[in-house]
GROMACS .gro file of C-alpha atoms in nm:
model
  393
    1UNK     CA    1   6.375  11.610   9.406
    2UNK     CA    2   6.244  11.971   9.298
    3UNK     CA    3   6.222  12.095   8.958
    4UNK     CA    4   6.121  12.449   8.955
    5UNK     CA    5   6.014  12.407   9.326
    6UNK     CA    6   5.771  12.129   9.194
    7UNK     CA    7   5.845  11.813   9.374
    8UNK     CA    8   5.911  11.480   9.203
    9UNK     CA    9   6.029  11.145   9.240
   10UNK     CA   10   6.322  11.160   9.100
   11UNK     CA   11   6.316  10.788   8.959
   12UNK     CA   12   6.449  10.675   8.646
   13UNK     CA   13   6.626  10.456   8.377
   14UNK     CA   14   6.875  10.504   8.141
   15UNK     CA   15   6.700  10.276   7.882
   16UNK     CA   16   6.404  10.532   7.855
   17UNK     CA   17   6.598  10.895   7.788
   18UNK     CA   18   6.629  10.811   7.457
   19UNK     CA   19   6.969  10.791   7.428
   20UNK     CA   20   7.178  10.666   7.142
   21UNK     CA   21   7.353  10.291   7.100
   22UNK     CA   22   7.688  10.426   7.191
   23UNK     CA   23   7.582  10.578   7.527
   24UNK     CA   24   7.378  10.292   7.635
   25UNK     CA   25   7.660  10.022   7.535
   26UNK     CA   26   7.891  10.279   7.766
   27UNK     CA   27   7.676  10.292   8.054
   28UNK     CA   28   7.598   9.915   8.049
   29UNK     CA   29   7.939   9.847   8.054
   30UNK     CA   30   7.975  10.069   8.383
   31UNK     CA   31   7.715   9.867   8.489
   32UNK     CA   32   7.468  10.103   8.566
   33UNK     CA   33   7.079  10.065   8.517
   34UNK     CA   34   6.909  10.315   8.738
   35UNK     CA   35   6.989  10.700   8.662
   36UNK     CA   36   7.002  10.899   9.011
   37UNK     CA   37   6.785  11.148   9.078
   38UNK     CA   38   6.955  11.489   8.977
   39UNK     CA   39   7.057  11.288   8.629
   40UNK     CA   40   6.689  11.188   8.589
   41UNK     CA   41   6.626  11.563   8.644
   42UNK     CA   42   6.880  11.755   8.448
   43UNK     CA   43   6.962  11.535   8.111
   44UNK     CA   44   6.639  11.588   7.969
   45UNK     CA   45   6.701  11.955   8.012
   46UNK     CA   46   7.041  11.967   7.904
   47UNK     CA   47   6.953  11.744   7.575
   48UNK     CA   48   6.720  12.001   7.486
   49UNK     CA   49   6.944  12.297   7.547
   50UNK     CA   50   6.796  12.456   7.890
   51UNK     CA   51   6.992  12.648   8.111
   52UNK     CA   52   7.070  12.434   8.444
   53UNK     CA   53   7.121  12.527   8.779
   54UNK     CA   54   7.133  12.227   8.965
   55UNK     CA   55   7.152  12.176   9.396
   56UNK     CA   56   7.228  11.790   9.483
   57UNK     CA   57   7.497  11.626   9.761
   58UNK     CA   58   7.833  11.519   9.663
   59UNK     CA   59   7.795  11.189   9.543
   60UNK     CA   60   7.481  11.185   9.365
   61UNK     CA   61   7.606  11.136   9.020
   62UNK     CA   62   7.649  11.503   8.897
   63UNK     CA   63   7.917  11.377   8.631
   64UNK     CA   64   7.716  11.206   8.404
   65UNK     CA   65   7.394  11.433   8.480
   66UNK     CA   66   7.540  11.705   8.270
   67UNK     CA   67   7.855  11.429   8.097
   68UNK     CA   68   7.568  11.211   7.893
   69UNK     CA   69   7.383  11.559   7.706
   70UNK     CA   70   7.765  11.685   7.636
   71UNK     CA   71   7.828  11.377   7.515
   72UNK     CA   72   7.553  11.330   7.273
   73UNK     CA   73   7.552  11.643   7.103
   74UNK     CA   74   7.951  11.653   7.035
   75UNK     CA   75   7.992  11.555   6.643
   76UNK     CA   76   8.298  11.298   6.662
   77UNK     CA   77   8.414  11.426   6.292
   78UNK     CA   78   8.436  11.801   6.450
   79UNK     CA   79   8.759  11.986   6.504
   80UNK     CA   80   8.637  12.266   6.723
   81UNK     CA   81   8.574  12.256   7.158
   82UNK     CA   82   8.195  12.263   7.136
   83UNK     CA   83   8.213  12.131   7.500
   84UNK     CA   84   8.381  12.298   7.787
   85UNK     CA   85   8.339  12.153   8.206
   86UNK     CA   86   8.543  12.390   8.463
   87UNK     CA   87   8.605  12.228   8.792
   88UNK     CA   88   8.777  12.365   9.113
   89UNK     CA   89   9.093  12.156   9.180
   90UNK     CA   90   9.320  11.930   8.947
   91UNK     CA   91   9.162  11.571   9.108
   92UNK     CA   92   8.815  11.683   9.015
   93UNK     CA   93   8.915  11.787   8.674
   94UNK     CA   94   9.081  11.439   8.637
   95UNK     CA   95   8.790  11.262   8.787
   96UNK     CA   96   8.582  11.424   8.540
   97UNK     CA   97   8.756  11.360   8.201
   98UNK     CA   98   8.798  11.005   8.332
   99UNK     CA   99   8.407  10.954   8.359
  100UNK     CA  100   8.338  11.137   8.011
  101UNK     CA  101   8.641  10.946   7.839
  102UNK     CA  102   8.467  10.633   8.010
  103UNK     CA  103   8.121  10.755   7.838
  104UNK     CA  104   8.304  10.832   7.516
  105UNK     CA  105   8.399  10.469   7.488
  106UNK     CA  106   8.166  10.379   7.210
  107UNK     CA  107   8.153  10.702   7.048
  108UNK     CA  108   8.499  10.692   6.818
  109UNK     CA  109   8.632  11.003   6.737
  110UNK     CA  110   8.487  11.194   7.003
  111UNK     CA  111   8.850  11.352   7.197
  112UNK     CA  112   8.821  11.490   7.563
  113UNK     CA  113   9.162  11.619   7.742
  114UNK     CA  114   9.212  11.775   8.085
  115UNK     CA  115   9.355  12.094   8.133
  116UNK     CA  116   9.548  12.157   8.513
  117UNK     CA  117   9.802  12.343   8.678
  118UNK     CA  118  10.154  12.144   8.796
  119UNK     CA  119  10.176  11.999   8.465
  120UNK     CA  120  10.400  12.081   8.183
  121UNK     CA  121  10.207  12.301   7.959
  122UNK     CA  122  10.400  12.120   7.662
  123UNK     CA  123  10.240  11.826   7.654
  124UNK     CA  124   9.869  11.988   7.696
  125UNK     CA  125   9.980  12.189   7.414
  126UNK     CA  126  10.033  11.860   7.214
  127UNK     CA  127   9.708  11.718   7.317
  128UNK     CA  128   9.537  12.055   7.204
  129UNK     CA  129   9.676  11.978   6.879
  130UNK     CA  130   9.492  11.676   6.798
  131UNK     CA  131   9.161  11.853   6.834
  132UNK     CA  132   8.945  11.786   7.073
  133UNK     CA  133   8.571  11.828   7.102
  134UNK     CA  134   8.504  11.834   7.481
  135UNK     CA  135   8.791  12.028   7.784
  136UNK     CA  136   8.765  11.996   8.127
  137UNK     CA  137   8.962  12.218   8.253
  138UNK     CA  138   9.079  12.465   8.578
  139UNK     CA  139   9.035  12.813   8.558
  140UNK     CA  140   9.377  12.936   8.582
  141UNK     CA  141   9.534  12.719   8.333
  142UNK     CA  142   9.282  12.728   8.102
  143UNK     CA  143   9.297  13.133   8.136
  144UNK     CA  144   9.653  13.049   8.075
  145UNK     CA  145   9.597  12.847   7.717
  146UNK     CA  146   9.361  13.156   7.611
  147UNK     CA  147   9.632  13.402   7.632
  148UNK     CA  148   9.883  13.170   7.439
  149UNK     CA  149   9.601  13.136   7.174
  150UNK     CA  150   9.661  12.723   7.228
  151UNK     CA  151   9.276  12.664   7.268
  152UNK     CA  152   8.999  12.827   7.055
  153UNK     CA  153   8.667  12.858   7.270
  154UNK     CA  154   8.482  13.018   6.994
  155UNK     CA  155   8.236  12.717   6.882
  156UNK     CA  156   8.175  12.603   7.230
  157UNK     CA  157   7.791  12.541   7.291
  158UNK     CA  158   7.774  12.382   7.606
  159UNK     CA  159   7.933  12.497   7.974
  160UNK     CA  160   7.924  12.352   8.298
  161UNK     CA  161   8.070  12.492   8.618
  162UNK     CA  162   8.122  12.178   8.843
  163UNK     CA  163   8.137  12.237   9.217
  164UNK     CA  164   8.057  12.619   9.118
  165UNK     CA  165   8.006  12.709   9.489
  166UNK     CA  166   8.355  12.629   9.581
  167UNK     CA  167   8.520  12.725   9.249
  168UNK     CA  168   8.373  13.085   9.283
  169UNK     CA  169   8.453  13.071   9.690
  170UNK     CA  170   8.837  12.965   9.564
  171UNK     CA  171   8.850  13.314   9.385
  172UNK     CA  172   8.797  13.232   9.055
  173UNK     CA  173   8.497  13.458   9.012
  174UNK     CA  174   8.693  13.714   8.758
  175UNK     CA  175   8.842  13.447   8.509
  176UNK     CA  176   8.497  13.250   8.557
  177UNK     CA  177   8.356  13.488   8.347
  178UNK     CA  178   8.653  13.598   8.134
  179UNK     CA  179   8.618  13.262   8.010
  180UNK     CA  180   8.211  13.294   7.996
  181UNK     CA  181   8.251  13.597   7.789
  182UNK     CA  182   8.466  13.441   7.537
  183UNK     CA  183   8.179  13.197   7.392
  184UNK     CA  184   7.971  13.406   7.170
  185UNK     CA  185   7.804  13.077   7.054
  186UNK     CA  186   7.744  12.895   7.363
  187UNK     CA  187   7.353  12.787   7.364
  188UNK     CA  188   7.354  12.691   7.745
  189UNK     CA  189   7.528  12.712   8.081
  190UNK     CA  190   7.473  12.469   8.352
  191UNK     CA  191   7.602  12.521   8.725
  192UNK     CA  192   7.649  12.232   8.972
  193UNK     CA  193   7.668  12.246   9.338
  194UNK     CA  194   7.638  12.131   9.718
  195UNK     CA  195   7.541  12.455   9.808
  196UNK     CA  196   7.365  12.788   9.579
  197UNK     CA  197   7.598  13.113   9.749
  198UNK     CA  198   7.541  13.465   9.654
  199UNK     CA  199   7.809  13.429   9.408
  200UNK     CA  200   7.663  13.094   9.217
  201UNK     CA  201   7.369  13.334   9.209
  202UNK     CA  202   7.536  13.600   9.048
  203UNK     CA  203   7.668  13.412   8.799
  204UNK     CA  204   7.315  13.262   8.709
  205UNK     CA  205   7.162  13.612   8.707
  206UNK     CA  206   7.430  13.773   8.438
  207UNK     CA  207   7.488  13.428   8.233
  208UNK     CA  208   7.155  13.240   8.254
  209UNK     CA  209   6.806  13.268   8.083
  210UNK     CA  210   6.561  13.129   8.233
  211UNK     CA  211   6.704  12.839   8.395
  212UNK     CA  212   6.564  12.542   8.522
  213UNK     CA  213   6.610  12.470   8.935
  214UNK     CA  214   6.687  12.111   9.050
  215UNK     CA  215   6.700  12.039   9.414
  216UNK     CA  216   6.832  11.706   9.538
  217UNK     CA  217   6.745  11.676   9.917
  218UNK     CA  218   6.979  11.485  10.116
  219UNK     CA  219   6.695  11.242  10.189
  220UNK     CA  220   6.710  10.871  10.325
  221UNK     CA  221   6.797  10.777   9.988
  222UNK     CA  222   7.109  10.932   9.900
  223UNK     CA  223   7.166  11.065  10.272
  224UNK     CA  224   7.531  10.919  10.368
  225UNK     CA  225   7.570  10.682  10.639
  226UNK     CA  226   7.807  10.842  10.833
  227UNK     CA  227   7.864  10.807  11.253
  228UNK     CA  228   7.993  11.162  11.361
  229UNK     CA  229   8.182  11.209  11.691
  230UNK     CA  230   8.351  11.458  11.911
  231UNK     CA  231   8.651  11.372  12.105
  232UNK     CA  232   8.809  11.617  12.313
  233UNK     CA  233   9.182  11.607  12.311
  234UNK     CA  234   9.508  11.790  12.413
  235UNK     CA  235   9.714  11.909  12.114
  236UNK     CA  236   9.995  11.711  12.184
  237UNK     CA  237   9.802  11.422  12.223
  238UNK     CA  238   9.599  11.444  11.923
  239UNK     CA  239   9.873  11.233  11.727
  240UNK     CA  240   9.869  10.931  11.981
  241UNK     CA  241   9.456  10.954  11.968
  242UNK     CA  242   9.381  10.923  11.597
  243UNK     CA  243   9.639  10.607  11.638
  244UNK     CA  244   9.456  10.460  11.911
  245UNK     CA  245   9.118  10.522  11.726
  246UNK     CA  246   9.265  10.369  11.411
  247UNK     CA  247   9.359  10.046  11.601
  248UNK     CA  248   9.044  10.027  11.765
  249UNK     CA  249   8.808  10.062  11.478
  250UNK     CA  250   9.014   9.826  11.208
  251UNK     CA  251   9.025  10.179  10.968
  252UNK     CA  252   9.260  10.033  10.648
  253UNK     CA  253   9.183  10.348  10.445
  254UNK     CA  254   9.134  10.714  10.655
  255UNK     CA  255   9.126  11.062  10.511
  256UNK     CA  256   9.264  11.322  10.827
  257UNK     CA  257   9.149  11.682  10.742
  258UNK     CA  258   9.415  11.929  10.853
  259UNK     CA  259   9.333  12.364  10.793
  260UNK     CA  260   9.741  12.384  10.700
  261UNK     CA  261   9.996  12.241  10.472
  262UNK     CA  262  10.249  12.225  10.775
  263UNK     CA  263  10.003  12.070  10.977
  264UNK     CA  264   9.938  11.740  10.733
  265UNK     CA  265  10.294  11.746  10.674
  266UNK     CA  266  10.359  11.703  11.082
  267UNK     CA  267  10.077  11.470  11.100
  268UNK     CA  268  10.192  11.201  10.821
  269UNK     CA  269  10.556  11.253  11.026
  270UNK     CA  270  10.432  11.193  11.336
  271UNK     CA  271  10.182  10.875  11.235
  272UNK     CA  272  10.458  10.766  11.008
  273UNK     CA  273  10.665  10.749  11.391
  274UNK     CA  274  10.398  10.530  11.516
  275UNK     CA  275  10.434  10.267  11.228
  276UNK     CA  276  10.123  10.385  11.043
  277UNK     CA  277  10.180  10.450  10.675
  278UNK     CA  278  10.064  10.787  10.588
  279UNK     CA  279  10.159  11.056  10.373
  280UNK     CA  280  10.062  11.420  10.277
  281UNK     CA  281   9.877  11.593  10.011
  282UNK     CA  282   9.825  11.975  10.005
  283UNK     CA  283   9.849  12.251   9.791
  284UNK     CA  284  10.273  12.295   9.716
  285UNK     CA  285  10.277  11.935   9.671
  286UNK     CA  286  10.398  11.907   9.300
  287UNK     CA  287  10.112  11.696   9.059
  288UNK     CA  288  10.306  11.434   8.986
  289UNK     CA  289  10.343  11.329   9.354
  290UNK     CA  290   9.959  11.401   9.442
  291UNK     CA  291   9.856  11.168   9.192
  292UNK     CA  292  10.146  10.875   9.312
  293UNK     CA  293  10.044  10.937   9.639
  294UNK     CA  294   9.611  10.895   9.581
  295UNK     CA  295   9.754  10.612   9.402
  296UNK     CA  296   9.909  10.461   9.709
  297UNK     CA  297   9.616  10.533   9.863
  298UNK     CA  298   9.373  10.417   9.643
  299UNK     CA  299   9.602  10.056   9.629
  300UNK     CA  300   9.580  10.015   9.998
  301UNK     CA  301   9.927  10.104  10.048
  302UNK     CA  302   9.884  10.426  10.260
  303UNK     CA  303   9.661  10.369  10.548
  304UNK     CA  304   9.611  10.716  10.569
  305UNK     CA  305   9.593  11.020  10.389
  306UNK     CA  306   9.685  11.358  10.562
  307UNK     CA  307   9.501  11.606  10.358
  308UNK     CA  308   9.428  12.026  10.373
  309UNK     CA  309   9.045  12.129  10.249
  310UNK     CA  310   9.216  12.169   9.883
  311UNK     CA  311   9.145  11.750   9.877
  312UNK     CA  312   8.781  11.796  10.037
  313UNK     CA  313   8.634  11.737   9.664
  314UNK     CA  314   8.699  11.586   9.375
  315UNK     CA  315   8.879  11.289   9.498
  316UNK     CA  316   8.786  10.994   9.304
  317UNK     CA  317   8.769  10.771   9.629
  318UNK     CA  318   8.443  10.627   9.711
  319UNK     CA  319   8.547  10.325  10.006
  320UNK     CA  320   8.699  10.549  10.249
  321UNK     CA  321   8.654  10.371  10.578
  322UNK     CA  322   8.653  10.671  10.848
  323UNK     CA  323   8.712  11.087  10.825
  324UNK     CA  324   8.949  11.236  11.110
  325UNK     CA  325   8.894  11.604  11.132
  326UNK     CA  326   9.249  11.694  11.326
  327UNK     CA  327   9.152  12.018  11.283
  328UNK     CA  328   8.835  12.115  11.285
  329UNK     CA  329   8.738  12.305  10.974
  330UNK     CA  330   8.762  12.685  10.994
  331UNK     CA  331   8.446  12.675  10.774
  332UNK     CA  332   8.109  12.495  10.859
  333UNK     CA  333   8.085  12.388  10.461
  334UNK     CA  334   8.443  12.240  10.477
  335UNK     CA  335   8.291  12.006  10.756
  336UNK     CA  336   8.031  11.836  10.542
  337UNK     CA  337   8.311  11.819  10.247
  338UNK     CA  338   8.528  11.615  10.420
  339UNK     CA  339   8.307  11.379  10.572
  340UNK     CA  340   8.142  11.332  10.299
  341UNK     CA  341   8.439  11.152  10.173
  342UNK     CA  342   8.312  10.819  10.365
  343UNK     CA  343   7.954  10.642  10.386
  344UNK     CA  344   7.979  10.663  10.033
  345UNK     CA  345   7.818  10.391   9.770
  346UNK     CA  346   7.520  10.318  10.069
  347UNK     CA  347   7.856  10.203  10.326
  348UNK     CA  348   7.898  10.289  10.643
  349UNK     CA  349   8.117  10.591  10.734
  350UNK     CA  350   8.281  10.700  11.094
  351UNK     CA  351   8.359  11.108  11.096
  352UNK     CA  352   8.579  11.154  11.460
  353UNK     CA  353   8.652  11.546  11.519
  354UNK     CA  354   8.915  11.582  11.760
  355UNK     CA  355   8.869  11.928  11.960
  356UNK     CA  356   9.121  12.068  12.171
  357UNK     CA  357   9.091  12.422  12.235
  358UNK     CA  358   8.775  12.643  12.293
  359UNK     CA  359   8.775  12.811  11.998
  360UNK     CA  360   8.729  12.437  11.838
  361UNK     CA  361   8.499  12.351  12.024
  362UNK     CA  362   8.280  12.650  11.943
  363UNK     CA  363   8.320  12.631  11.603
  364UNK     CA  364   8.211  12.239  11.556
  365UNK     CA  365   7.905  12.377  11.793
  366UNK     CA  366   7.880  12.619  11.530
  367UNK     CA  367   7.881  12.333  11.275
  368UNK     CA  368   7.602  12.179  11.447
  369UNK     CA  369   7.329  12.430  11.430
  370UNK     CA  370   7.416  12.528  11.088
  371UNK     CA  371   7.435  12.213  10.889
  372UNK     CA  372   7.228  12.010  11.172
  373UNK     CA  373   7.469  11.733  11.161
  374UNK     CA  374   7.434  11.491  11.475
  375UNK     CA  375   7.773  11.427  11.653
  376UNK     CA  376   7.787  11.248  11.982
  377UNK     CA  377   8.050  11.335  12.245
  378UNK     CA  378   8.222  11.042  12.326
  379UNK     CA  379   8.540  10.984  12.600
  380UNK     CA  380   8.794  10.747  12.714
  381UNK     CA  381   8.697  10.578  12.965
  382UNK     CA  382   8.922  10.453  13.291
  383UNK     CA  383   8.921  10.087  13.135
  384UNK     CA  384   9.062  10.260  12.779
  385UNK     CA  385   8.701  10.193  12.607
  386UNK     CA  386   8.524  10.473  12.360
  387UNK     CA  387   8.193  10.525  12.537
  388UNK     CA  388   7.973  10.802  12.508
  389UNK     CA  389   7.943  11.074  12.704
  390UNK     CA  390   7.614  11.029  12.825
  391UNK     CA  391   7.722  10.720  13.016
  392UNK     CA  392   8.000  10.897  13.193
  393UNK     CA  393   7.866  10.908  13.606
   0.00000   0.00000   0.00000
């Protein structure tokens, strides 16, 4: 880990941040003794109310890195949002309000709701209503409760911009900082990410004082253990190859990446034809459904999970036993997204990209040299076995 381009360990414990009772009886009961490196990094920062711009893997505990500070310094007797965390997509903003309510166990009085798109604004409305200290919320929809004067964002003090790279990439840039503007009191600003673009940058530069930089390298520690391979494959045979390769390998819980909504929709059909339970989630896919379908998913009743890049992040699903890009990603960040969604929790992961046109094939070279991921080539062979392609005569 870096800290202002100084290097350091990155070890730490809870038990010696000097954190209160109801924080430590909270993250006992999760279980959890050692504090990863970008939370032994950034809380001390954040408790002391430094600007954070923070670089670490997905994975690496981000949530609580910034969740514990926010946490501490809410006041459960207040009335006003003092604490505000914007996220990309609906399942990260869920993910996240689950993990703070989970820290806010001990802390009585201390309200946190979730603010998304495909749900009734009525009932956030109602939950507005009884107060709360901390929001996580999506850009749109909280732009949307600012206009109907439903949430004050006057007394906040504390911002973070989860997944800011891909949030700003999304096209939320404007109402980003509509909603940065509004906060005459906020004290600090801190901006987590798998990658720093030019626009995470420019956000820093207008909004940021002097902020502190942590880099967590995807070392051997926290590096995923993840098999990549390249399969070459007709289009119409794509279908009748990711069933093969799920018999083969035993895979009881697969994530296949599609670029289109039509596409995950015609791949759950056509798996669903081959008596493999699968089922789609994309972007037109009302909220209600999403979340009954992750469900399935996450209770072993969907073997797989046909999914566009808008379910690369923020999917609370940490045993996922293999990745199928069916598509291969139009962008070379998408690619270590959605394979990052298995080797997770020190397991091992299996990432197969099936490639069946040139223009594929270029781009996952492409892929390659820019994130220097190692993928073998591997091939049928004329007795049906995956080999690789080195030991092909």
């Amino acid at each position: 880990m870096e800290i202002n381009g100084q290097a350091f360990s990155g070890t730490g414990r809870y038990d010696q941040m000097g954190l209160s009772a109801e924080l430590m009886r909270a993250i006992e009961k999760k279980g959890y003794v050692e504090a990863t490196p970008i939370q032994t990094g950034a809380i001390p920062y954040f408790m002391d109310w430094q600007n954070v711009i923070a670089k670490a893997p997905t994975g690496t505990g981000k949530t609580f890195a910034f969740g514990i500070p926010m946490v501490e310094h809410t006041d459960p007797a207040g009335t006003e949002v003092t604490g505000l965390v914007l996220a990309p997509t609906r399942e990260l903003a869920i993910q996240i309000r689950d993990e703070l309510r989970d820290l806010c166990a001990f802390k009585e009085g201390v309200r946190v709701v979730c603010l998304y798109g495909g749900q009734p604004i009525g009932s956030q409305i109602n939950q507005l209503k009884k107060r709360p200290q901390i929001v996580v919320a999506t850009p749109g929809r909280l732009m949307d409760h600012m206009q109907r004067r439903t949430v004050r964002l006057n007394k906040v003090e504390t911002v973070v911009l989860d997944e800011a790279d891909r949030m700003l990439d999304m096209g939320f840039v404007r109402d980003v900082t509509r909603i940065l503007d509004a906060m005459p009191q906020r004290r600090n600003l801190g901006m987590f990410s798998a990658t720093i673009s030019r626009e995470v940058l420019d956000i820093s530069w207008v909004y940021q004082r002097d902020p502190v930089e942590i880099t967590v390298q995807a070392d051997q520690e926290n590096r995923p253990d993840i098999a990549q391979y390249r399969l070459e494959a007709d289009r119409g045979e794509k279908a009748d190859i990711t069933a093969r390769l799920l018999e083969m390998g035993g895979y009881e819980r697969v994530i296949a990446f599609c670029n289109t909504k039509n596409m995950t929709d015609r791949l759950a059909g056509l798996l669903e034809m081959r008596g493999i339970s699968c089922e789609a989630i994309h972007g037109d896919i009302t909220q209600s459904l999403r979340e009954r379908t992750l469900q399935k998913f996450r209770d072993g009743k969907l073997r797989v999970l046909a999914a566009t890049d808008v379910a690369a992040r923020g999917l609370d699903i940490d045993d996922v036993d293999a990745v199928f890009n069916y598509d291969v990603p139009d962008e070379n960040e998408y690619y270590i997204h959605r394979i990052g969604r298995t080797g997770r929790a020190k397991r091992h992961g299996v990432a197969f990209s099936l490639v069946s046109t040139i223009a594929e094939g270029l781009r996952l070279d492409d892929i390659v040299k820019s994130t220097g991921s190692q993928i073998r080539t591997v091939y049928f062979n004329e007795k049906g076995d995956l080999v690789a392609a080195a030991e092909n005569p």
